[in-house]
Short mmCIF file of C-alpha atoms in Angstrom, two decimals:
data_model
loop_
_atom_site.label_atom_id
_atom_site.label_comp_id
_atom_site.label_asym_id
_atom_site.label_seq_id
_atom_site.Cartn_x
_atom_site.Cartn_y
_atom_site.Cartn_z
CA UNK A 63 -38.77 15.86 -29.87
CA UNK A 64 -40.98 13.98 -31.80
CA UNK A 65 -44.69 12.43 -32.11
CA UNK A 66 -44.28 9.16 -30.82
CA UNK A 67 -43.40 6.51 -27.69
CA UNK A 68 -41.06 4.09 -27.79
CA UNK A 69 -40.03 0.62 -25.94
CA UNK A 70 -35.79 -0.21 -26.25
CA UNK A 71 -36.04 -3.64 -26.02
CA UNK A 72 -32.24 -4.94 -25.27
CA UNK A 73 -30.93 -8.43 -24.68
CA UNK A 74 -28.32 -8.09 -22.10
CA UNK A 75 -28.22 -8.63 -18.15
CA UNK A 76 -28.54 -4.17 -17.19
CA UNK A 77 -25.00 -3.09 -16.78
CA UNK A 78 -24.01 -1.88 -13.48
CA UNK A 79 -22.44 0.72 -15.20
CA UNK A 80 -24.93 2.80 -18.57
CA UNK A 81 -22.77 5.03 -18.91
CA UNK A 82 -20.05 3.60 -19.85
CA UNK A 83 -22.11 0.80 -22.60
CA UNK A 84 -22.21 1.68 -26.15
CA UNK A 85 -26.24 0.77 -26.56
CA UNK A 86 -26.85 2.29 -23.64
CA UNK A 87 -25.26 5.54 -24.11
CA UNK A 88 -27.33 5.53 -27.75
CA UNK A 89 -30.48 5.12 -26.84
CA UNK A 90 -30.70 7.33 -23.77
CA UNK A 91 -29.48 10.08 -26.73
CA UNK A 92 -32.68 8.32 -28.87
CA UNK A 93 -35.61 9.19 -25.73
CA UNK A 94 -34.41 12.58 -26.03
CA UNK A 95 -35.74 12.88 -29.33
CA UNK A 96 -38.60 10.81 -29.23
CA UNK A 97 -40.10 9.51 -25.56
CA UNK A 98 -39.37 6.17 -24.87
CA UNK A 99 -38.40 3.48 -21.77
CA UNK A 100 -35.87 0.61 -21.72
CA UNK A 101 -36.83 -3.49 -20.91
CA UNK A 102 -33.76 -5.75 -20.48
CA UNK A 103 -35.13 -8.84 -21.82
CA UNK A 104 -31.86 -11.03 -20.68
CA UNK A 105 -33.76 -12.85 -17.83
CA UNK A 106 -30.84 -14.50 -16.34
CA UNK A 107 -30.40 -12.58 -13.56
CA UNK A 108 -33.15 -13.45 -11.46
CA UNK A 109 -33.10 -16.78 -12.24
CA UNK A 110 -30.52 -20.07 -11.25
CA UNK A 111 -30.71 -21.51 -14.69
CA UNK A 112 -29.33 -20.42 -17.51
CA UNK A 113 -32.22 -19.81 -20.21
CA UNK A 114 -30.94 -19.91 -23.58
CA UNK A 115 -31.45 -16.87 -26.09
CA UNK A 116 -34.15 -18.58 -27.98
CA UNK A 117 -36.69 -18.18 -24.72
CA UNK A 118 -35.21 -14.51 -23.90
CA UNK A 119 -38.11 -11.42 -23.84
CA UNK A 120 -41.26 -14.19 -23.52
CA UNK A 121 -41.50 -13.21 -19.15
CA UNK A 122 -41.66 -9.66 -20.55
CA UNK A 123 -44.28 -9.87 -22.52
CA UNK A 124 -47.44 -9.23 -20.66
CA UNK A 125 -45.99 -6.31 -19.70
CA UNK A 126 -44.94 -5.81 -23.16
CA UNK A 127 -48.37 -6.44 -24.81
CA UNK A 128 -49.70 -3.98 -21.57
CA UNK A 129 -47.94 -0.95 -22.60
CA UNK A 130 -49.07 -1.56 -26.34
CA UNK A 131 -52.86 -0.69 -25.65
CA UNK A 132 -51.14 2.77 -25.92
CA UNK A 133 -49.68 2.02 -29.10
CA UNK A 134 -46.26 1.97 -28.85
CA UNK A 135 -42.86 0.44 -31.25
CA UNK A 136 -40.27 -1.12 -30.51
CA UNK A 137 -37.03 -0.92 -30.82
CA UNK A 138 -35.08 -3.86 -30.30
CA UNK A 139 -31.18 -4.27 -30.38
CA UNK A 140 -28.88 -6.64 -31.01
CA UNK A 141 -25.86 -7.00 -32.59
CA UNK A 142 -25.83 -10.81 -34.31
CA UNK A 143 -28.96 -11.17 -37.03
CA UNK A 144 -30.35 -13.92 -34.03
CA UNK A 145 -33.89 -14.90 -34.54
CA UNK A 146 -35.88 -14.25 -31.16
CA UNK A 147 -39.20 -16.11 -31.05
CA UNK A 148 -40.74 -13.36 -28.50
CA UNK A 149 -40.88 -10.53 -31.31
CA UNK A 150 -43.09 -11.98 -33.46
CA UNK A 151 -44.91 -11.37 -30.86
CA UNK A 152 -45.06 -8.37 -30.37
CA UNK A 153 -48.91 -7.44 -31.84
CA UNK A 154 -46.62 -3.32 -32.52
CA UNK A 155 -44.43 -2.42 -35.43
CA UNK A 156 -40.86 -3.47 -34.31
CA UNK A 157 -36.85 -2.38 -35.99
CA UNK A 158 -34.44 -4.44 -34.68
CA UNK A 159 -31.27 -2.51 -35.44
CA UNK A 160 -28.03 -4.85 -35.85
CA UNK A 161 -25.65 -3.11 -34.34
CA UNK A 162 -22.64 -5.94 -35.42
CA UNK A 163 -21.51 -6.48 -39.31
CA UNK A 164 -23.77 -9.55 -41.01
CA UNK A 165 -21.73 -12.58 -43.08
CA UNK A 166 -24.55 -14.12 -42.97
CA UNK A 167 -27.45 -14.03 -42.51
CA UNK A 168 -30.95 -16.61 -41.76
CA UNK A 169 -34.12 -15.55 -45.03
CA UNK A 170 -36.91 -15.25 -44.15
CA UNK A 171 -36.60 -13.82 -40.26
CA UNK A 172 -36.51 -10.22 -40.83
CA UNK A 173 -39.75 -10.24 -43.44
CA UNK A 174 -41.82 -8.89 -40.16
CA UNK A 175 -40.07 -6.11 -39.21
CA UNK A 176 -40.70 -2.62 -39.95
CA UNK A 177 -37.49 -1.83 -39.65
CA UNK A 178 -34.12 -2.89 -40.12
CA UNK A 179 -30.60 -1.22 -38.84
CA UNK A 180 -27.03 -1.56 -39.97
CA UNK A 181 -24.39 0.99 -38.43
CA UNK A 182 -21.88 0.15 -42.05
CA UNK A 183 -21.77 0.20 -46.48
CA UNK A 184 -20.61 -3.51 -46.38
CA UNK A 185 -24.04 -5.14 -44.65
CA UNK A 186 -26.88 -2.87 -45.99
CA UNK A 187 -24.93 -4.08 -49.06
CA UNK A 188 -25.67 -8.14 -48.05
CA UNK A 189 -28.52 -7.69 -46.80
CA UNK A 190 -29.47 -5.62 -49.96
CA UNK A 191 -28.41 -8.70 -51.80
CA UNK A 192 -30.29 -11.01 -49.57
CA UNK A 193 -33.96 -9.33 -50.60
CA UNK A 194 -34.39 -7.65 -47.48
CA UNK A 195 -36.37 -4.66 -46.90
CA UNK A 196 -36.98 -1.78 -44.97
CA UNK A 197 -33.14 -1.16 -44.61
CA UNK A 198 -31.87 1.68 -43.22
CA UNK A 199 -28.14 2.75 -42.69
CA UNK A 200 -27.79 4.33 -40.07
CA UNK A 201 -23.61 5.67 -39.32
CA UNK A 202 -23.42 6.00 -35.53
CA UNK A 203 -22.13 9.14 -33.78
CA UNK A 204 -21.31 10.02 -30.06
CA UNK A 205 -20.64 13.33 -28.54
CA UNK A 206 -17.73 14.68 -29.90
CA UNK A 207 -18.10 18.06 -28.34
CA UNK A 208 -17.55 15.94 -24.72
CA UNK A 209 -13.93 15.52 -25.43
CA UNK A 210 -10.93 17.71 -25.54
CA UNK A 211 -7.71 16.62 -27.81
CA UNK A 212 -4.67 15.69 -25.43
CA UNK A 213 -1.70 15.69 -27.12
CA UNK A 214 1.39 12.47 -25.85
CA UNK A 215 3.78 12.68 -27.30
CA UNK A 216 5.78 9.82 -27.96
CA UNK A 217 7.84 8.36 -24.39
CA UNK A 218 9.48 4.90 -23.60
CA UNK A 219 6.27 3.33 -22.35
CA UNK A 220 2.93 3.17 -25.05
CA UNK A 221 0.32 3.80 -23.62
CA UNK A 222 -3.50 1.37 -25.67
CA UNK A 223 -6.45 1.71 -23.76
CA UNK A 224 -8.64 -1.44 -23.96
CA UNK A 225 -12.04 -1.27 -25.42
CA UNK A 226 -15.40 -3.84 -25.54
CA UNK A 227 -14.55 -5.64 -22.68
CA UNK A 228 -15.66 -9.15 -22.46
CA UNK A 229 -18.99 -9.75 -21.47
CA UNK A 230 -17.94 -14.55 -21.35
CA UNK A 231 -15.39 -16.10 -21.09
CA UNK A 232 -14.91 -17.50 -24.39
CA UNK A 233 -14.83 -13.44 -25.09
CA UNK A 234 -11.08 -13.56 -23.69
CA UNK A 235 -10.06 -15.48 -26.53
CA UNK A 236 -12.55 -13.88 -28.87
CA UNK A 237 -12.33 -10.27 -28.07
CA UNK A 238 -8.40 -10.56 -28.37
CA UNK A 239 -8.24 -10.61 -24.81
CA UNK A 240 -5.52 -13.61 -24.28
CA UNK A 241 -3.58 -12.42 -27.63
CA UNK A 242 -3.99 -8.10 -25.85
CA UNK A 243 -1.55 -9.96 -22.58
CA UNK A 244 0.56 -12.14 -23.93
CA UNK A 245 1.77 -8.84 -26.47
CA UNK A 246 2.61 -7.07 -23.31
CA UNK A 247 4.16 -9.80 -21.85
CA UNK A 248 6.47 -10.01 -24.99
CA UNK A 249 6.40 -6.31 -25.20
CA UNK A 250 8.19 -4.77 -21.77
CA UNK A 251 7.10 -1.14 -23.18
CA UNK A 252 3.77 -2.08 -23.95
CA UNK A 253 1.14 -1.22 -21.04
CA UNK A 254 -3.19 -1.70 -20.97
CA UNK A 255 -5.58 -0.38 -19.56
CA UNK A 256 -8.71 -2.20 -20.70
CA UNK A 257 -12.41 -0.16 -19.51
CA UNK A 258 -14.36 -3.12 -17.71
CA UNK A 259 -17.83 -3.84 -17.20
CA UNK A 260 -18.23 -5.56 -13.59
CA UNK A 261 -18.69 -8.95 -15.07
CA UNK A 262 -15.71 -11.32 -15.20
CA UNK A 263 -13.25 -8.96 -13.51
CA UNK A 264 -11.80 -11.16 -11.33
CA UNK A 265 -11.53 -13.53 -13.48
CA UNK A 266 -9.22 -10.80 -15.57
CA UNK A 267 -7.91 -10.60 -12.74
CA UNK A 268 -6.43 -13.36 -12.15
CA UNK A 269 -4.96 -13.46 -15.87
CA UNK A 270 -3.03 -10.59 -15.54
CA UNK A 271 -1.23 -12.06 -13.30
CA UNK A 272 -0.33 -15.30 -14.16
CA UNK A 273 0.73 -13.79 -17.46
CA UNK A 274 2.80 -11.78 -15.12
CA UNK A 275 2.05 -8.24 -16.75
CA UNK A 276 0.36 -6.45 -14.05
CA UNK A 277 3.24 -3.90 -13.77
CA UNK A 278 2.32 -3.00 -17.01
CA UNK A 279 -2.13 -3.90 -17.75
CA UNK A 280 -4.47 -1.83 -15.55
CA UNK A 281 -8.04 -2.92 -15.25
CA UNK A 282 -10.55 -0.09 -14.15
CA UNK A 283 -13.62 -1.97 -13.48
CA UNK A 284 -15.49 1.27 -12.12
CA UNK A 285 -17.05 5.06 -13.35
CA UNK A 286 -13.54 6.74 -15.00
CA UNK A 287 -13.81 10.24 -16.82
CA UNK A 288 -13.24 8.38 -20.15
CA UNK A 289 -12.02 12.58 -21.68
CA UNK A 290 -9.81 12.74 -19.20
CA UNK A 291 -8.46 8.96 -19.04
CA UNK A 292 -8.01 9.08 -23.03
CA UNK A 293 -5.61 12.03 -21.98
CA UNK A 294 -2.38 9.57 -20.17
CA UNK A 295 -3.88 7.43 -23.42
CA UNK A 296 -1.50 7.17 -27.46
CA UNK A 297 -4.82 5.78 -28.70
CA UNK A 298 -7.17 3.07 -27.88
CA UNK A 299 -7.90 -0.43 -29.15
CA UNK A 300 -11.06 -2.94 -30.08
CA UNK A 301 -10.34 -6.76 -30.84
CA UNK A 302 -12.72 -9.15 -32.60
CA UNK A 303 -12.90 -12.32 -34.36
CA UNK A 304 -15.58 -12.10 -36.00
CA UNK A 305 -18.00 -9.19 -36.63
CA UNK A 306 -20.72 -9.90 -34.73
CA UNK A 307 -19.36 -9.74 -31.09
CA UNK A 308 -19.10 -5.76 -30.91
CA UNK A 309 -20.18 -2.82 -32.07
CA UNK A 310 -19.89 -2.10 -35.73
CA UNK A 311 -19.04 1.73 -34.89
CA UNK A 312 -16.94 0.57 -31.76
CA UNK A 313 -17.77 4.23 -29.28
CA UNK A 314 -14.83 3.75 -27.54
CA UNK A 315 -12.81 3.87 -30.59
CA UNK A 316 -14.62 6.75 -32.20
CA UNK A 317 -14.18 8.28 -28.52
CA UNK A 318 -11.32 8.24 -28.81
CA UNK A 319 -10.64 9.92 -32.20
CA UNK A 320 -12.64 12.19 -31.37
CA UNK A 321 -9.90 13.04 -28.90
CA UNK A 322 -7.40 13.01 -31.89
CA UNK A 323 -6.15 9.57 -30.32
CA UNK A 324 -5.23 7.27 -33.93
CA UNK A 325 -7.01 3.63 -33.35
CA UNK A 326 -6.01 -0.15 -33.04
CA UNK A 327 -8.81 -1.89 -34.85
CA UNK A 328 -9.67 -6.06 -35.99
CA UNK A 329 -9.96 -6.03 -39.61
CA UNK A 330 -12.74 -8.62 -38.95
CA UNK A 331 -15.12 -5.06 -37.29
CA UNK A 332 -16.40 -3.27 -40.30
CA UNK A 333 -15.16 0.14 -38.78
CA UNK A 334 -11.82 -1.63 -39.81
CA UNK A 335 -12.76 0.42 -43.77
CA UNK A 336 -13.24 3.69 -42.38
CA UNK A 337 -10.19 3.17 -40.63
CA UNK A 338 -8.16 2.68 -43.98
CA UNK A 339 -9.49 5.41 -46.12
CA UNK A 340 -9.38 8.21 -43.16
CA UNK A 341 -5.64 6.56 -42.20
CA UNK A 342 -7.07 7.13 -38.49
CA UNK A 343 -5.23 4.18 -37.80
CA UNK A 344 -3.98 0.63 -38.22
CA UNK A 345 -6.04 -2.23 -38.91
CA UNK A 346 -4.85 -4.95 -36.58
CA UNK A 347 -4.60 -8.50 -39.05
CA UNK A 348 -4.79 -11.38 -37.57
CA UNK A 349 -5.83 -11.73 -33.05
CA UNK A 350 -1.91 -12.76 -32.09
CA UNK A 351 0.16 -11.36 -30.40
CA UNK A 352 2.73 -11.03 -33.28
CA UNK A 353 0.13 -8.97 -35.02
CA UNK A 354 -0.75 -7.04 -32.25
CA UNK A 355 2.85 -5.96 -32.01
CA UNK A 356 3.15 -5.72 -35.73
CA UNK A 357 0.32 -3.25 -35.68
CA UNK A 358 1.56 -0.95 -32.76
CA UNK A 359 5.33 -1.23 -34.31
CA UNK A 360 3.02 1.15 -37.61
CA UNK A 361 1.32 2.72 -35.52
CA UNK A 362 4.29 4.45 -34.07
CA UNK A 363 6.40 5.02 -36.94
CA UNK A 364 4.18 7.19 -38.18
CA UNK A 365 2.43 8.36 -34.93
CA UNK A 366 1.70 12.59 -36.28
CA UNK A 367 0.82 11.58 -38.81
CA UNK A 368 -1.76 8.53 -37.31
CA UNK A 369 -2.69 11.70 -34.29
CA UNK A 370 -3.31 13.87 -37.60
CA UNK A 371 -5.75 12.16 -39.16
CA UNK A 372 -7.51 11.13 -35.99
CA UNK A 373 -8.22 14.82 -35.29
CA UNK A 374 -9.44 15.72 -38.61
CA UNK A 375 -11.66 13.09 -39.37
CA UNK A 376 -13.95 12.27 -36.23
CA UNK A 377 -15.90 15.20 -35.82
CA UNK A 378 -17.27 14.97 -39.20
CA UNK A 379 -17.38 11.30 -39.32
CA UNK A 380 -19.15 10.26 -35.78
CA UNK A 381 -21.88 13.11 -36.03
CA UNK A 382 -24.18 12.24 -33.45
CA UNK A 383 -26.99 15.47 -34.77
CA UNK A 384 -26.55 12.77 -37.92
CA UNK A 385 -27.11 9.68 -36.58
CA UNK A 386 -30.19 11.37 -34.58
CA UNK A 387 -31.12 12.60 -37.90
CA UNK A 388 -31.02 9.08 -39.79
CA UNK A 389 -33.01 7.29 -36.57
CA UNK A 390 -36.19 10.64 -36.67
CA UNK A 391 -36.19 9.04 -40.67
CA UNK A 392 -37.10 5.43 -40.19
CA UNK A 393 -39.41 6.06 -36.15
CA UNK A 394 -41.58 8.79 -39.30
CA UNK A 395 -41.76 5.51 -41.35
CA UNK A 396 -42.25 2.69 -38.55
CA UNK A 397 -44.96 5.38 -36.81
CA UNK A 398 -47.11 5.42 -40.61
CA UNK A 399 -47.59 0.75 -40.19
CA UNK A 400 -48.26 1.98 -36.90
#
């Protein structure tokens, strides 16, 4: 373990199942690299009124200032480059990890950050063109050895594992949930299994019932063995209307590839470029039932080739060791400033 200490700032509510949540998984891996603790800066779990993002973190400042006396750096995670004002009041260096893609940026915001990390080349180039300094490309990684390839022959049904569940009602549309349910309604042979997060589960159950697809759709709102579950799937899918509402490289898709399952991914998600380059899945061009069903048909038409490419590409492309090595370089750079 390298020297130093990190406070990991997470702007979402504490997840019911941290072992499932992608950022929590990454932070757990980083805490094996360097000592640290997790700080949730979203106050909405304990307050009756909704607090906007501009006010996140202020209630934790006294605790954070006390921790800073011991000599610490801060590592903040967020999918979009949102200006959280409390970060400017911290006295130790701040690393800002953008987990989603970057489509726009308020100029000058990152000037006080000790380091900025992004997961995809397009975002890295865009930020460089905007003059952002102390910028690092950290390619994503998972423990690929945890997943066992289990081929699933094509049959009378086609089964998709759906990751990146909504955090809000608006995301039922922007993360393609409504389009997926409509696709299932139009294609009786399509089966969908959603990995849920303990949020809006009753809302999801109502929508499934209203669409008349309860016999085709499963919603798993509990801890499951993802490796075993992937053995029952033909492929995995993550959809998004913009690059800033999901990780640039969703963990559920990397896990599916490690299990030899091809993937379907929205064009807006940066991982789409890698999927096309490796030939391990199909890009969904729009958030519509028609586009989803067209992509599923393409995947089925050459399923053996896509599956083979998934199995051959995932382990070298998404190595957790490579990700940790990249973050080690980031931390060493920032520690020199501390």
